[in-house]
mmCIF file of C-alpha atoms and ligand atoms in Angstrom:
data_model
loop_
_atom_site.group_PDB
_atom_site.id
_atom_site.type_symbol
_atom_site.label_atom_id
_atom_site.label_comp_id
_atom_site.label_asym_id
_atom_site.label_seq_id
_atom_site.Cartn_x
_atom_site.Cartn_y
_atom_site.Cartn_z
ATOM 1 C CA MET G 1 0.082 0.075 0.008
ATOM 2 C CA LYS G 2 1.311 3.552 -0.977
ATOM 3 C CA LEU G 3 0.889 6.583 1.459
ATOM 4 C CA SER G 4 -0.537 9.572 0.337
ATOM 5 C CA LEU G 5 -1.959 13.061 1.606
ATOM 6 C CA SER G 6 -4.921 14.741 0.194
ATOM 7 C CA ASN G 7 -3.865 18.449 -0.637
ATOM 8 C CA GLY G 8 -7.293 19.606 0.172
ATOM 9 C CA ILE G 9 -6.195 20.271 3.855
ATOM 10 C CA PHE G 10 -3.909 22.905 2.217
ATOM 11 C CA SER G 11 -6.210 24.548 0.055
ATOM 12 C CA LYS G 12 -6.127 27.934 1.474
ATOM 13 C CA PHE G 13 -2.322 28.309 -0.081
ATOM 14 C CA GLY G 14 -1.729 28.795 -4.013
ATOM 15 C CA ILE G 15 -0.411 25.823 -5.493
ATOM 16 C CA ILE G 16 3.318 26.083 -5.204
ATOM 17 C CA GLU G 17 3.218 26.729 -1.292
ATOM 18 C CA ASN G 18 0.499 23.957 -1.139
ATOM 19 C CA PHE G 19 2.575 20.888 -2.831
ATOM 20 C CA ALA G 20 5.476 22.331 -0.683
ATOM 21 C CA GLN G 21 3.538 22.086 2.729
ATOM 22 C CA VAL G 22 3.229 18.166 1.259
ATOM 23 C CA LYS G 23 6.623 17.828 0.698
ATOM 24 C CA ARG G 24 7.823 19.400 3.986
ATOM 25 C CA LEU G 25 5.782 16.644 5.739
ATOM 26 C CA ARG G 26 7.954 14.060 3.804
ATOM 27 C CA PHE G 27 4.812 12.690 1.783
ATOM 28 C CA GLU G 28 6.143 11.009 -1.888
ATOM 29 C CA ASN G 29 2.550 10.902 -3.147
ATOM 30 C CA VAL G 30 -0.401 13.395 -3.117
ATOM 31 C CA GLU G 31 -4.152 13.005 -4.332
ATOM 32 C CA PHE G 32 -4.854 16.227 -5.921
ATOM 33 C CA ASN G 33 -8.569 17.556 -4.712
ATOM 34 C CA MET G 34 -9.706 19.999 -6.493
ATOM 35 C CA LYS G 35 -10.829 22.204 -4.001
ATOM 36 C CA SER G 36 -7.250 23.288 -4.134
ATOM 37 C CA ILE G 37 -8.218 25.370 -7.319
ATOM 38 C CA LYS G 38 -10.041 28.553 -6.387
ATOM 39 C CA LYS G 39 -11.920 29.028 -9.528
ATOM 40 C CA GLU G 40 -11.859 26.490 -12.137
ATOM 41 C CA ARG G 41 -10.037 27.828 -15.219
ATOM 42 C CA ASP G 42 -9.450 25.084 -18.106
ATOM 43 C CA THR G 43 -6.083 26.749 -18.892
ATOM 44 C CA ASP G 44 -4.972 26.500 -14.807
ATOM 45 C CA VAL G 45 -4.085 22.560 -15.548
ATOM 46 C CA TYR G 46 -0.860 23.656 -17.079
ATOM 47 C CA ARG G 47 -0.300 25.905 -13.826
ATOM 48 C CA GLU G 48 -1.070 22.675 -11.404
ATOM 49 C CA GLN G 49 1.042 20.604 -14.156
ATOM 50 C CA LYS G 50 4.303 22.621 -13.945
ATOM 51 C CA ALA G 51 4.201 23.006 -9.979
ATOM 52 C CA LEU G 52 3.873 19.103 -9.502
ATOM 53 C CA GLU G 53 7.040 18.565 -11.871
ATOM 54 C CA THR G 54 8.702 21.107 -9.809
ATOM 55 C CA SER G 55 7.626 19.679 -6.406
ATOM 56 C CA GLY G 56 8.654 15.959 -7.418
ATOM 57 C CA LEU G 57 5.856 14.776 -5.816
ATOM 58 C CA LYS G 58 3.935 11.988 -7.501
ATOM 59 C CA CYS G 59 0.140 12.284 -8.163
ATOM 60 C CA LEU G 60 -1.715 8.848 -7.586
ATOM 61 C CA THR G 61 -5.319 10.007 -7.711
ATOM 62 C CA LEU G 62 -7.350 13.226 -7.775
ATOM 63 C CA HIS G 63 -10.508 14.097 -6.349
ATOM 64 C CA SER G 64 -12.931 15.309 -8.552
ATOM 65 C CA ALA G 65 -14.788 18.838 -8.072
ATOM 66 C CA SER G 66 -18.241 17.806 -7.597
ATOM 67 C CA LEU G 67 -21.881 19.245 -7.491
ATOM 68 C CA HIS G 68 -24.514 17.246 -5.812
ATOM 69 C CA THR G 69 -27.436 18.341 -8.146
ATOM 70 C CA LYS G 70 -30.699 19.421 -6.776
ATOM 71 C CA ASP G 71 -32.496 20.023 -9.978
ATOM 72 C CA PRO G 72 -31.446 18.485 -13.323
ATOM 73 C CA ILE G 73 -30.993 21.971 -14.566
ATOM 74 C CA GLU G 74 -27.831 21.857 -12.821
ATOM 75 C CA VAL G 75 -26.820 18.566 -14.644
ATOM 76 C CA HIS G 76 -24.417 20.841 -16.890
ATOM 77 C CA GLN G 77 -22.599 22.279 -14.299
ATOM 78 C CA ALA G 78 -21.848 18.716 -12.621
ATOM 79 C CA VAL G 79 -20.842 17.656 -16.362
ATOM 80 C CA TYR G 80 -18.533 20.757 -16.357
ATOM 81 C CA TYR G 81 -16.828 20.053 -12.823
ATOM 82 C CA GLY G 82 -16.213 16.377 -13.587
ATOM 83 C CA LYS G 83 -14.788 17.217 -17.109
ATOM 84 C CA ILE G 84 -12.491 19.945 -15.902
ATOM 85 C CA SER G 85 -11.455 17.457 -13.118
ATOM 86 C CA LEU G 86 -10.686 14.718 -15.904
ATOM 87 C CA GLU G 87 -8.564 17.107 -17.713
ATOM 88 C CA CYS G 88 -6.639 18.080 -14.436
ATOM 89 C CA ALA G 89 -5.962 14.413 -13.629
ATOM 90 C CA ARG G 90 -4.877 13.909 -17.036
ATOM 91 C CA ALA G 91 -2.334 16.933 -17.290
ATOM 92 C CA LEU G 92 -1.149 15.407 -13.815
ATOM 93 C CA GLY G 93 -0.551 11.920 -14.785
ATOM 94 C CA ALA G 94 -3.191 10.329 -12.223
ATOM 95 C CA PRO G 95 -4.846 7.304 -13.615
ATOM 96 C CA LEU G 96 -7.592 7.253 -10.986
ATOM 97 C CA MET G 97 -10.489 10.045 -10.305
ATOM 98 C CA THR G 98 -12.374 9.694 -7.412
ATOM 99 C CA VAL G 99 -16.091 10.737 -7.627
ATOM 100 C CA HIS G 100 -19.143 11.456 -5.773
ATOM 101 C CA SER G 101 -22.622 10.294 -7.023
ATOM 102 C CA ASN G 102 -23.032 13.957 -7.967
ATOM 103 C CA VAL G 103 -26.681 13.877 -7.177
ATOM 104 C CA SER G 104 -28.669 15.305 -4.090
ATOM 105 C CA LYS G 105 -30.014 12.959 -1.586
ATOM 106 C CA LYS G 106 -33.180 15.024 -1.508
ATOM 107 C CA LEU G 107 -34.153 14.259 -5.223
ATOM 108 C CA PRO G 108 -36.571 11.562 -5.969
ATOM 109 C CA PRO G 109 -35.322 8.440 -7.368
ATOM 110 C CA LYS G 110 -36.582 8.556 -10.712
ATOM 111 C CA VAL G 111 -34.912 12.134 -10.947
ATOM 112 C CA ARG G 112 -31.663 10.809 -9.716
ATOM 113 C CA GLU G 113 -31.873 7.956 -12.375
ATOM 114 C CA GLU G 114 -32.076 10.658 -14.985
ATOM 115 C CA CYS G 115 -29.461 12.876 -13.633
ATOM 116 C CA LEU G 116 -27.057 9.999 -12.906
ATOM 117 C CA GLU G 117 -27.544 8.688 -16.542
ATOM 118 C CA LYS G 118 -27.075 12.252 -17.932
ATOM 119 C CA ILE G 119 -24.086 13.074 -15.868
ATOM 120 C CA PHE G 120 -22.159 9.594 -15.907
ATOM 121 C CA ASN G 121 -23.355 7.533 -18.788
ATOM 122 C CA LEU G 122 -23.655 10.393 -21.705
ATOM 123 C CA GLU G 123 -20.746 12.511 -20.378
ATOM 124 C CA ILE G 124 -18.005 11.843 -17.805
ATOM 125 C CA LYS G 125 -17.812 8.021 -18.571
ATOM 126 C CA PRO G 126 -16.885 8.528 -21.935
ATOM 127 C CA PHE G 127 -14.938 11.209 -21.648
ATOM 128 C CA ALA G 128 -12.968 9.539 -18.683
ATOM 129 C CA LYS G 129 -12.659 6.501 -21.103
ATOM 130 C CA ASN G 130 -10.955 8.659 -24.000
ATOM 131 C CA LEU G 131 -8.447 9.881 -21.548
ATOM 132 C CA GLY G 132 -7.807 6.366 -19.978
ATOM 133 C CA ILE G 133 -8.712 7.695 -16.285
ATOM 134 C CA LYS G 134 -10.364 5.194 -13.941
ATOM 135 C CA LEU G 135 -13.456 6.255 -11.968
ATOM 136 C CA ALA G 136 -14.057 5.570 -8.317
ATOM 137 C CA LEU G 137 -17.212 6.299 -6.543
ATOM 138 C CA GLU G 138 -16.964 7.099 -2.945
ATOM 139 C CA ASN G 139 -19.329 6.252 -0.134
ATOM 140 C CA LEU G 140 -20.517 9.274 1.663
ATOM 141 C CA SER G 141 -21.241 10.326 5.421
ATOM 142 C CA TYR G 142 -25.112 11.128 6.796
ATOM 143 C CA THR G 143 -23.745 14.863 6.769
ATOM 144 C CA SER G 144 -23.084 14.924 2.804
ATOM 145 C CA THR G 145 -25.853 16.487 0.444
ATOM 146 C CA GLY G 146 -25.036 13.651 -1.789
ATOM 147 C CA PHE G 147 -26.428 10.420 -2.274
ATOM 148 C CA GLY G 148 -24.686 7.114 -1.563
ATOM 149 C CA LYS G 149 -23.668 6.528 1.817
ATOM 150 C CA ASN G 150 -24.598 2.630 2.296
ATOM 151 C CA ILE G 151 -25.285 -0.477 0.093
ATOM 152 C CA GLU G 152 -28.475 0.314 -0.728
ATOM 153 C CA GLY G 153 -27.517 3.730 -1.996
ATOM 154 C CA LEU G 154 -24.506 2.718 -3.945
ATOM 155 C CA GLU G 155 -26.033 -0.262 -5.523
ATOM 156 C CA GLU G 156 -28.687 2.393 -6.604
ATOM 157 C CA VAL G 157 -25.901 4.578 -8.252
ATOM 158 C CA LEU G 158 -23.698 1.694 -9.646
ATOM 159 C CA GLY G 159 -26.888 0.169 -10.960
ATOM 160 C CA VAL G 160 -27.381 2.961 -13.372
ATOM 161 C CA ILE G 161 -23.531 3.881 -14.004
ATOM 162 C CA ASP G 162 -21.718 0.820 -13.551
ATOM 163 C CA ASP G 163 -20.399 -0.951 -16.659
ATOM 164 C CA GLY G 164 -18.173 -3.455 -14.644
ATOM 165 C CA HIS G 165 -15.385 -0.807 -14.704
ATOM 166 C CA ILE G 166 -16.306 1.739 -11.775
ATOM 167 C CA GLY G 167 -14.133 1.257 -8.751
ATOM 168 C CA ILE G 168 -14.904 2.097 -5.328
ATOM 169 C CA THR G 169 -13.026 4.758 -2.991
ATOM 170 C CA PHE G 170 -13.620 3.658 0.434
ATOM 171 C CA ASP G 171 -13.358 6.500 2.796
ATOM 172 C CA LEU G 172 -13.149 5.025 6.247
ATOM 173 C CA CYS G 173 -14.309 8.314 8.490
ATOM 174 C CA HIS G 174 -17.465 8.223 6.286
ATOM 175 C CA ALA G 175 -18.045 4.267 6.788
ATOM 176 C CA LEU G 176 -17.134 4.965 10.370
ATOM 177 C CA GLU G 177 -19.712 7.695 10.796
ATOM 178 C CA THR G 178 -22.463 5.775 9.139
ATOM 179 C CA ARG G 179 -21.438 2.233 11.038
ATOM 180 C CA GLU G 180 -21.176 0.804 7.559
ATOM 181 C CA MET G 181 -17.601 -0.530 7.651
ATOM 182 C CA ASP G 182 -17.897 -4.107 7.557
ATOM 183 C CA ASN G 183 -21.149 -4.216 5.625
ATOM 184 C CA LEU G 184 -19.412 -1.780 2.602
ATOM 185 C CA LEU G 185 -16.073 -4.138 2.924
ATOM 186 C CA ASP G 186 -18.210 -7.347 2.352
ATOM 187 C CA LYS G 187 -19.850 -5.997 -0.534
ATOM 188 C CA TYR G 188 -17.069 -4.090 -2.061
ATOM 189 C CA GLY G 189 -13.681 -4.964 -0.677
ATOM 190 C CA GLY G 190 -12.631 -6.383 -3.885
ATOM 191 C CA ARG G 191 -13.220 -3.447 -6.066
ATOM 192 C CA ILE G 192 -11.388 -0.994 -3.925
ATOM 193 C CA CYS G 193 -9.115 1.457 -5.764
ATOM 194 C CA ASN G 194 -8.347 4.308 -3.100
ATOM 195 C CA VAL G 195 -8.893 4.662 0.561
ATOM 196 C CA HIS G 196 -9.400 7.655 2.260
ATOM 197 C CA MET G 197 -8.107 7.602 5.704
ATOM 198 C CA ALA G 198 -9.336 9.128 8.620
ATOM 199 C CA ASP G 199 -10.938 8.576 11.926
ATOM 200 C CA LYS G 200 -14.406 10.308 12.312
ATOM 201 C CA SER G 201 -14.849 14.031 11.708
ATOM 202 C CA HIS G 202 -11.627 13.503 9.282
ATOM 203 C CA ARG G 203 -9.463 13.523 12.445
ATOM 204 C CA PRO G 204 -5.678 11.948 11.802
ATOM 205 C CA PHE G 205 -5.624 8.595 13.303
ATOM 206 C CA THR G 206 -2.486 8.848 15.439
ATOM 207 C CA GLU G 207 -2.539 5.702 16.997
ATOM 208 C CA PRO G 208 -3.318 2.223 16.116
ATOM 209 C CA LYS G 209 -7.101 1.845 17.216
ATOM 210 C CA PRO G 210 -8.670 -1.630 16.904
ATOM 211 C CA GLU G 211 -11.145 -0.615 14.291
ATOM 212 C CA LEU G 212 -8.261 0.959 12.401
ATOM 213 C CA THR G 213 -6.163 -2.533 12.398
ATOM 214 C CA HIS G 214 -9.108 -4.302 11.728
ATOM 215 C CA PHE G 215 -9.630 -2.423 8.618
ATOM 216 C CA LEU G 216 -6.179 -2.511 7.340
ATOM 217 C CA THR G 217 -6.316 -6.414 7.681
ATOM 218 C CA ARG G 218 -9.305 -6.596 5.822
ATOM 219 C CA ILE G 219 -8.322 -4.825 2.988
ATOM 220 C CA GLN G 220 -4.742 -6.705 2.983
ATOM 221 C CA GLU G 221 -6.912 -9.914 2.658
ATOM 222 C CA PHE G 222 -8.722 -8.493 -0.493
ATOM 223 C CA GLY G 223 -5.141 -8.277 -1.896
ATOM 224 C CA TYR G 224 -5.324 -4.340 -1.780
ATOM 225 C CA ARG G 225 -2.066 -2.616 -2.879
ATOM 226 C CA GLY G 226 -3.327 0.919 -3.791
ATOM 227 C CA PRO G 227 -3.274 4.293 -2.172
ATOM 228 C CA ILE G 228 -3.908 4.978 1.293
ATOM 229 C CA THR G 229 -4.642 8.859 1.370
ATOM 230 C CA LEU G 230 -5.006 10.636 4.645
ATOM 231 C CA GLU G 231 -7.587 12.886 4.013
ATOM 232 C CA ILE G 232 -7.792 15.123 7.151
ATOM 233 C CA ALA G 233 -10.068 18.209 8.623
ATOM 234 C CA HIS G 234 -8.950 21.536 7.649
ATOM 235 C CA GLY G 235 -7.264 23.221 10.689
ATOM 236 C CA THR G 236 -5.502 19.915 11.791
ATOM 237 C CA PRO G 237 -2.102 21.148 13.661
ATOM 238 C CA ILE G 238 0.951 20.265 11.231
ATOM 239 C CA GLU G 239 2.379 18.103 14.499
ATOM 240 C CA GLU G 240 -1.008 15.929 14.447
ATOM 241 C CA ILE G 241 -0.488 15.127 10.382
ATOM 242 C CA ALA G 242 3.145 14.545 10.976
ATOM 243 C CA LYS G 243 2.375 11.945 13.772
ATOM 244 C CA SER G 244 -0.207 10.428 11.439
ATOM 245 C CA LYS G 245 2.304 10.263 8.481
ATOM 246 C CA ALA G 246 4.511 8.486 11.355
ATOM 247 C CA LEU G 247 1.970 5.933 12.444
ATOM 248 C CA PHE G 248 0.961 4.884 9.218
ATOM 249 C CA ASP G 249 4.520 4.543 7.943
ATOM 250 C CA SER G 250 5.232 1.973 10.783
ATOM 251 C CA LEU G 251 1.648 0.333 10.188
ATOM 252 C CA LEU G 252 2.057 -0.062 6.375
ATOM 253 C CA SER G 253 5.368 -1.803 6.793
ATOM 254 C CA LYS G 254 3.593 -4.477 8.564
ATOM 255 C CA PHE G 255 0.737 -4.617 5.673
HETATM 256 ZN ZN1 LIG O 301 -13.625 11.371 1.359
#
């Protein structure tokens, strides 16, 4: 497994300083979160590409910008966010993009299906396929405005969008908050492509808690070898992030 840090935590900095902070903490890999870009402008991807090259970091995954559409009229915006994120993933050489369902949990089922069809099947999936980038759907928490926090929800989304190639980004923080960790692992353990790693409320793990060891053991049993992406709340002190990195450096050498 490869340790990585989501750079969303440094989104208040410009991109050069953002990557510099990741480097200062001695990470080699980064998940580029589109939150790090203040305003999506197509040509900015060249700036991000140059900054990544200069930093020497490897971008393993990219977290898409997403809009949880509350009305079908917003579909075009969700499509735009998805496509500009894919262009950025290509520029940064990331082979995998984490996506949310892009539909609000408040939409009625029929409209959810219609929006998923338009956003993913007609637009984002063919665009991603063309660029050779795999999509990985993330399990959400009950606090999210988006749809897809448990198996029932994720199955509904995958029932519309999965063509056999959609992976799963397993967010441990969300799975702990919704108490769905084992259910989700039983169902999706074999198709995890990325892990968002944090304790509840996106606090960093700084000691080996039983639920963390249990999770790592289970994904190892599924043969998982991909990124362990620390995705930590804004405002977490640097010392806490460093402690979490030290913990995972040590834990991952055993898994
Ligand atoms: Zn996440």
